[in-house]
PDB file of C-alpha atoms in Angstrom:
ATOM      1  CA  MET X   1      -0.256  -0.041  -0.143  1.00  0.00           C
ATOM      2  CA  THR X   2       1.671   3.484  -1.008  1.00  0.00           C
ATOM      3  CA  THR X   3       0.424   6.487   1.070  1.00  0.00           C
ATOM      4  CA  SER X   4      -1.289   7.851  -2.008  1.00  0.00           C
ATOM      5  CA  GLU X   5      -3.779   4.428  -2.258  1.00  0.00           C
ATOM      6  CA  VAL X   6      -4.658   5.230   0.804  1.00  0.00           C
ATOM      7  CA  ALA X   7      -5.199   8.436   0.357  1.00  0.00           C
ATOM      8  CA  ALA X   8      -7.541   8.103  -2.496  1.00  0.00           C
ATOM      9  CA  LEU X   9      -9.645   5.553  -0.814  1.00  0.00           C
ATOM     10  CA  ARG X  10      -9.197   7.262   2.439  1.00  0.00           C
ATOM     11  CA  GLY X  11     -11.361  10.391   1.322  1.00  0.00           C
ATOM     12  CA  PRO X  12     -14.632   8.538   0.125  1.00  0.00           C
ATOM     13  CA  LEU X  13     -15.052   6.174   2.485  1.00  0.00           C
ATOM     14  CA  ASP X  14     -14.471   8.823   5.539  1.00  0.00           C
ATOM     15  CA  ALA X  15     -17.179  10.329   3.415  1.00  0.00           C
ATOM     16  CA  TRP X  16     -19.085   7.104   2.701  1.00  0.00           C
ATOM     17  CA  ARG X  17     -18.564   6.590   6.816  1.00  0.00           C
ATOM     18  CA  SER X  18     -19.631   9.929   7.741  1.00  0.00           C
ATOM     19  CA  ALA X  19     -23.089   9.308   6.039  1.00  0.00           C
ATOM     20  CA  ILE X  20     -23.982   6.130   7.139  1.00  0.00           C
ATOM     21  CA  ASP X  21     -23.538   7.633  10.603  1.00  0.00           C
ATOM     22  CA  ARG X  22     -25.647  10.489  10.041  1.00  0.00           C
ATOM     23  CA  TYR X  23     -28.116   8.369   8.687  1.00  0.00           C
ATOM     24  CA  ALA X  24     -27.471  10.629   5.522  1.00  0.00           C
ATOM     25  CA  PRO X  25     -28.407   7.949   2.724  1.00  0.00           C
ATOM     26  CA  GLU X  26     -28.430  10.916  -0.659  1.00  0.00           C
ATOM     27  CA  ASP X  27     -25.593  12.044   1.378  1.00  0.00           C
ATOM     28  CA  VAL X  28     -23.680   8.301   0.921  1.00  0.00           C
ATOM     29  CA  ALA X  29     -24.997   8.412  -2.066  1.00  0.00           C
ATOM     30  CA  ALA X  30     -23.238  11.442  -3.346  1.00  0.00           C
ATOM     31  CA  VAL X  31     -19.442   9.463  -2.546  1.00  0.00           C
ATOM     32  CA  PHE X  32     -19.896   6.883  -5.327  1.00  0.00           C
ATOM     33  CA  THR X  33     -19.377   8.027  -9.672  1.00  0.00           C
ATOM     34  CA  GLU X  34     -23.074   7.794 -11.847  1.00  0.00           C
ATOM     35  CA  ASP X  35     -22.275   4.566 -13.225  1.00  0.00           C
ATOM     36  CA  ALA X  36     -21.463   2.493  -9.281  1.00  0.00           C
ATOM     37  CA  VAL X  37     -22.082  -0.936  -9.147  1.00  0.00           C
ATOM     38  CA  PHE X  38     -22.642  -1.440  -6.378  1.00  0.00           C
ATOM     39  CA  GLN X  39     -23.680  -5.081  -4.643  1.00  0.00           C
ATOM     40  CA  GLY X  40     -24.620  -4.782  -1.081  1.00  0.00           C
ATOM     41  CA  LEU X  41     -25.999  -7.966   1.002  1.00  0.00           C
ATOM     42  CA  ARG X  42     -28.365  -7.773  -0.926  1.00  0.00           C
ATOM     43  CA  PRO X  43     -29.082  -7.887  -5.327  1.00  0.00           C
ATOM     44  CA  TYR X  44     -26.830  -5.435  -7.060  1.00  0.00           C
ATOM     45  CA  THR X  45     -28.175  -2.091  -8.263  1.00  0.00           C
ATOM     46  CA  VAL X  46     -26.016   0.474 -10.858  1.00  0.00           C
ATOM     47  CA  GLY X  47     -26.361   4.528 -10.085  1.00  0.00           C
ATOM     48  CA  ARG X  48     -26.519   6.905  -7.078  1.00  0.00           C
ATOM     49  CA  PRO X  49     -30.690   5.802  -6.754  1.00  0.00           C
ATOM     50  CA  GLY X  50     -29.923   2.169  -5.919  1.00  0.00           C
ATOM     51  CA  VAL X  51     -27.339   3.147  -3.207  1.00  0.00           C
ATOM     52  CA  ALA X  52     -29.184   5.674  -1.835  1.00  0.00           C
ATOM     53  CA  ALA X  53     -32.838   3.684  -1.637  1.00  0.00           C
ATOM     54  CA  TYR X  54     -30.573   0.711  -0.502  1.00  0.00           C
ATOM     55  CA  TYR X  55     -29.061   2.911   2.518  1.00  0.00           C
ATOM     56  CA  ALA X  56     -32.806   4.738   3.170  1.00  0.00           C
ATOM     57  CA  SER X  57     -33.838   0.803   4.067  1.00  0.00           C
ATOM     58  CA  GLN X  58     -31.141   0.883   7.339  1.00  0.00           C
ATOM     59  CA  PRO X  59     -31.905   0.883  10.489  1.00  0.00           C
ATOM     60  CA  PRO X  60     -31.426   4.506  11.446  1.00  0.00           C
ATOM     61  CA  GLU X  61     -29.119   3.779  14.151  1.00  0.00           C
ATOM     62  CA  MET X  62     -26.804   1.131  11.751  1.00  0.00           C
ATOM     63  CA  THR X  63     -23.290   3.081  11.766  1.00  0.00           C
ATOM     64  CA  VAL X  64     -19.701   1.660  10.394  1.00  0.00           C
ATOM     65  CA  SER X  65     -16.107   1.520  11.114  1.00  0.00           C
ATOM     66  CA  TYR X  66     -13.695   0.701   8.564  1.00  0.00           C
ATOM     67  CA  ARG X  67      -9.677   0.086   8.136  1.00  0.00           C
ATOM     68  CA  ILE X  68      -8.257  -0.708   4.595  1.00  0.00           C
ATOM     69  CA  LEU X  69      -6.290  -4.008   4.431  1.00  0.00           C
ATOM     70  CA  GLU X  70      -4.541  -3.796   1.025  1.00  0.00           C
ATOM     71  CA  SER X  71      -4.366  -1.571  -1.537  1.00  0.00           C
ATOM     72  CA  ARG X  72      -4.169  -1.380  -5.676  1.00  0.00           C
ATOM     73  CA  ARG X  73      -3.207   1.778  -8.037  1.00  0.00           C
ATOM     74  CA  LEU X  74      -4.975  -0.055 -11.390  1.00  0.00           C
ATOM     75  CA  ALA X  75      -4.479   3.128 -13.596  1.00  0.00           C
ATOM     76  CA  PRO X  76      -3.633   7.050 -12.375  1.00  0.00           C
ATOM     77  CA  ASP X  77      -6.711   7.620 -11.318  1.00  0.00           C
ATOM     78  CA  VAL X  78      -7.791   4.236 -10.518  1.00  0.00           C
ATOM     79  CA  VAL X  79      -7.363   2.719  -7.271  1.00  0.00           C
ATOM     80  CA  LEU X  80      -8.164  -1.172  -5.341  1.00  0.00           C
ATOM     81  CA  GLY X  81      -9.155  -1.012  -2.051  1.00  0.00           C
ATOM     82  CA  TRP X  82      -9.628  -4.165   0.026  1.00  0.00           C
ATOM     83  CA  VAL X  83     -11.598  -2.764   3.626  1.00  0.00           C
ATOM     84  CA  ALA X  84     -12.866  -4.527   6.402  1.00  0.00           C
ATOM     85  CA  ALA X  85     -15.911  -3.151   7.999  1.00  0.00           C
ATOM     86  CA  ASP X  86     -18.164  -3.239  11.271  1.00  0.00           C
ATOM     87  CA  PHE X  87     -21.522  -2.184  10.374  1.00  0.00           C
ATOM     88  CA  SER X  88     -22.910  -1.574  14.408  1.00  0.00           C
ATOM     89  CA  PHE X  89     -27.189  -1.088  15.669  1.00  0.00           C
ATOM     90  CA  PRO X  90     -26.438   1.316  19.202  1.00  0.00           C
ATOM     91  CA  GLY X  91     -29.208   1.105  20.754  1.00  0.00           C
ATOM     92  CA  LEU X  92     -30.307  -2.225  18.865  1.00  0.00           C
ATOM     93  CA  ASP X  93     -30.832  -5.731  19.714  1.00  0.00           C
ATOM     94  CA  ARG X  94     -28.455  -6.450  17.190  1.00  0.00           C
ATOM     95  CA  ALA X  95     -25.309  -8.418  16.578  1.00  0.00           C
ATOM     96  CA  PRO X  96     -22.924  -6.402  14.687  1.00  0.00           C
ATOM     97  CA  VAL X  97     -22.053  -7.154  10.483  1.00  0.00           C
ATOM     98  CA  LEU X  98     -18.381  -8.180   9.219  1.00  0.00           C
ATOM     99  CA  VAL X  99     -17.677  -7.839   6.355  1.00  0.00           C
ATOM    100  CA  ASN X 100     -15.577  -7.830   3.279  1.00  0.00           C
ATOM    101  CA  LEU X 101     -15.289  -4.337   1.080  1.00  0.00           C
ATOM    102  CA  THR X 102     -14.307  -4.418  -2.548  1.00  0.00           C
ATOM    103  CA  VAL X 103     -14.090  -0.992  -3.906  1.00  0.00           C
ATOM    104  CA  VAL X 104     -12.856   0.675  -6.759  1.00  0.00           C
ATOM    105  CA  VAL X 105     -12.413   4.161  -6.555  1.00  0.00           C
ATOM    106  CA  ARG X 106     -11.980   6.388  -9.668  1.00  0.00           C
ATOM    107  CA  ARG X 107     -11.211  10.231  -9.776  1.00  0.00           C
ATOM    108  CA  ASP X 108     -14.376  12.552 -10.678  1.00  0.00           C
ATOM    109  CA  GLY X 109     -12.497  15.766 -11.576  1.00  0.00           C
ATOM    110  CA  ASP X 110     -11.304  17.182  -7.755  1.00  0.00           C
ATOM    111  CA  ALA X 111     -13.167  13.720  -6.092  1.00  0.00           C
ATOM    112  CA  TRP X 112     -12.058  10.412  -5.743  1.00  0.00           C
ATOM    113  CA  ARG X 113     -15.535   8.580  -5.886  1.00  0.00           C
ATOM    114  CA  ILE X 114     -16.346   4.789  -5.674  1.00  0.00           C
ATOM    115  CA  ALA X 115     -17.127   3.237  -8.789  1.00  0.00           C
ATOM    116  CA  HIS X 116     -17.209  -0.359  -7.666  1.00  0.00           C
ATOM    117  CA  TYR X 117     -18.776  -1.796  -4.566  1.00  0.00           C
ATOM    118  CA  HIS X 118     -19.068  -5.240  -3.810  1.00  0.00           C
ATOM    119  CA  VAL X 119     -19.828  -6.683  -0.108  1.00  0.00           C
ATOM    120  CA  SER X 120     -18.969 -10.238   1.441  1.00  0.00           C
ATOM    121  CA  PRO X 121     -19.240 -11.918   4.378  1.00  0.00           C
ATOM    122  CA  ARG X 122     -15.930 -12.313   6.461  1.00  0.00           C
ATOM    123  CA  ILE X 123     -14.669 -15.216   7.508  1.00  0.00           C
ATOM    124  CA  ALA X 124     -13.363 -15.659  10.780  1.00  0.00           C
ATOM    125  CA  GLU X 125      -9.823 -15.260  11.133  1.00  0.00           C
ATOM    126  CA  ASP X 126      -9.545 -18.786  13.100  1.00  0.00           C
ATOM    127  CA  ARG X 127     -10.867 -20.181   9.385  1.00  0.00           C
ATOM    128  CA  LEU X 128      -8.347 -18.584   7.974  1.00  0.00           C
ATOM    129  CA  GLN X 129      -5.638 -20.135   9.720  1.00  0.00           C
ATOM    130  CA  GLN X 130      -6.731 -23.749   9.434  1.00  0.00           C
ATOM    131  CA  PRO X 131      -4.272 -25.604   7.498  1.00  0.00           C
ATOM    132  CA  ALA X 132      -5.341 -26.681   3.806  1.00  0.00           C
ATOM    133  CA  GLY X 133      -7.713 -28.669   2.581  1.00  0.00           C
ATOM    134  CA  LEU X 134      -9.783 -27.914   5.987  1.00  0.00           C
ATOM    135  CA  LEU X 135     -11.689 -25.221   3.429  1.00  0.00           C
ATOM    136  CA  GLU X 136     -12.077 -26.991   0.112  1.00  0.00           C
ATOM    137  CA  LEU X 137     -15.148 -29.629  -0.626  1.00  0.00           C
ATOM    138  CA  PRO X 138     -15.084 -32.537  -0.538  1.00  0.00           C
ATOM    139  CA  ASP X 139     -13.848 -35.045  -3.339  1.00  0.00           C
ATOM    140  CA  ARG X 140     -17.406 -36.326  -5.137  1.00  0.00           C
ATOM    141  CA  GLY X 141     -15.480 -38.559  -7.558  1.00  0.00           C
ATOM    142  CA  GLY X 142     -15.107 -38.068 -11.297  1.00  0.00           C
ATOM    143  CA  ASP X 143     -15.384 -34.453 -13.142  1.00  0.00           C
ATOM    144  CA  PRO X 144     -16.285 -32.088 -11.282  1.00  0.00           C
ATOM    145  CA  ALA X 145     -19.500 -30.240 -12.345  1.00  0.00           C
ATOM    146  CA  PRO X 146     -18.705 -27.209 -14.406  1.00  0.00           C
ATOM    147  CA  LEU X 147     -19.294 -24.106 -13.150  1.00  0.00           C
ATOM    148  CA  GLY X 148     -22.458 -22.795 -12.688  1.00  0.00           C
ATOM    149  CA  GLY X 149     -24.174 -26.352 -13.735  1.00  0.00           C
ATOM    150  CA  GLN X 150     -24.489 -29.678 -13.157  1.00  0.00           C
ATOM    151  CA  VAL X 151     -22.641 -32.668 -14.893  1.00  0.00           C
ATOM    152  CA  GLY X 152     -25.357 -34.839 -17.739  1.00  0.00           C
ATOM    153  CA  PRO X 153     -29.033 -34.271 -18.296  1.00  0.00           C
TER     154      PRO X 153
END
């Protein structure tokens, strides 16, 4: 990670966090590009209206903290970030939601905005430390099925 990559990510991610913490869905959406691909924890959407609707449907009490785990500069005006995010719900009887985010930020004039946002549930650290093979699917014998389908009729 370079300082410039982290700075490119921090600007929009800090604005994203602040808008979530204030329950300001339109402000959250403003952090994204007009054509952003957004995959939260339900079906994806494209563009700011879908981002605003997604965050408007969340509890107003929701807050988020994040930390940047990795970054890569993909082009002079494009940076990829891998981020751990913890969504909390103060005052509600609800467990935190721990996720990883993959974000791509793109320079948009003088600002960096999120052009791609993808959430995946966080795997517990202890599972990541298991010996090879424990996270693999069991061998069913024969040739594996092609991705997305079954073998045969």
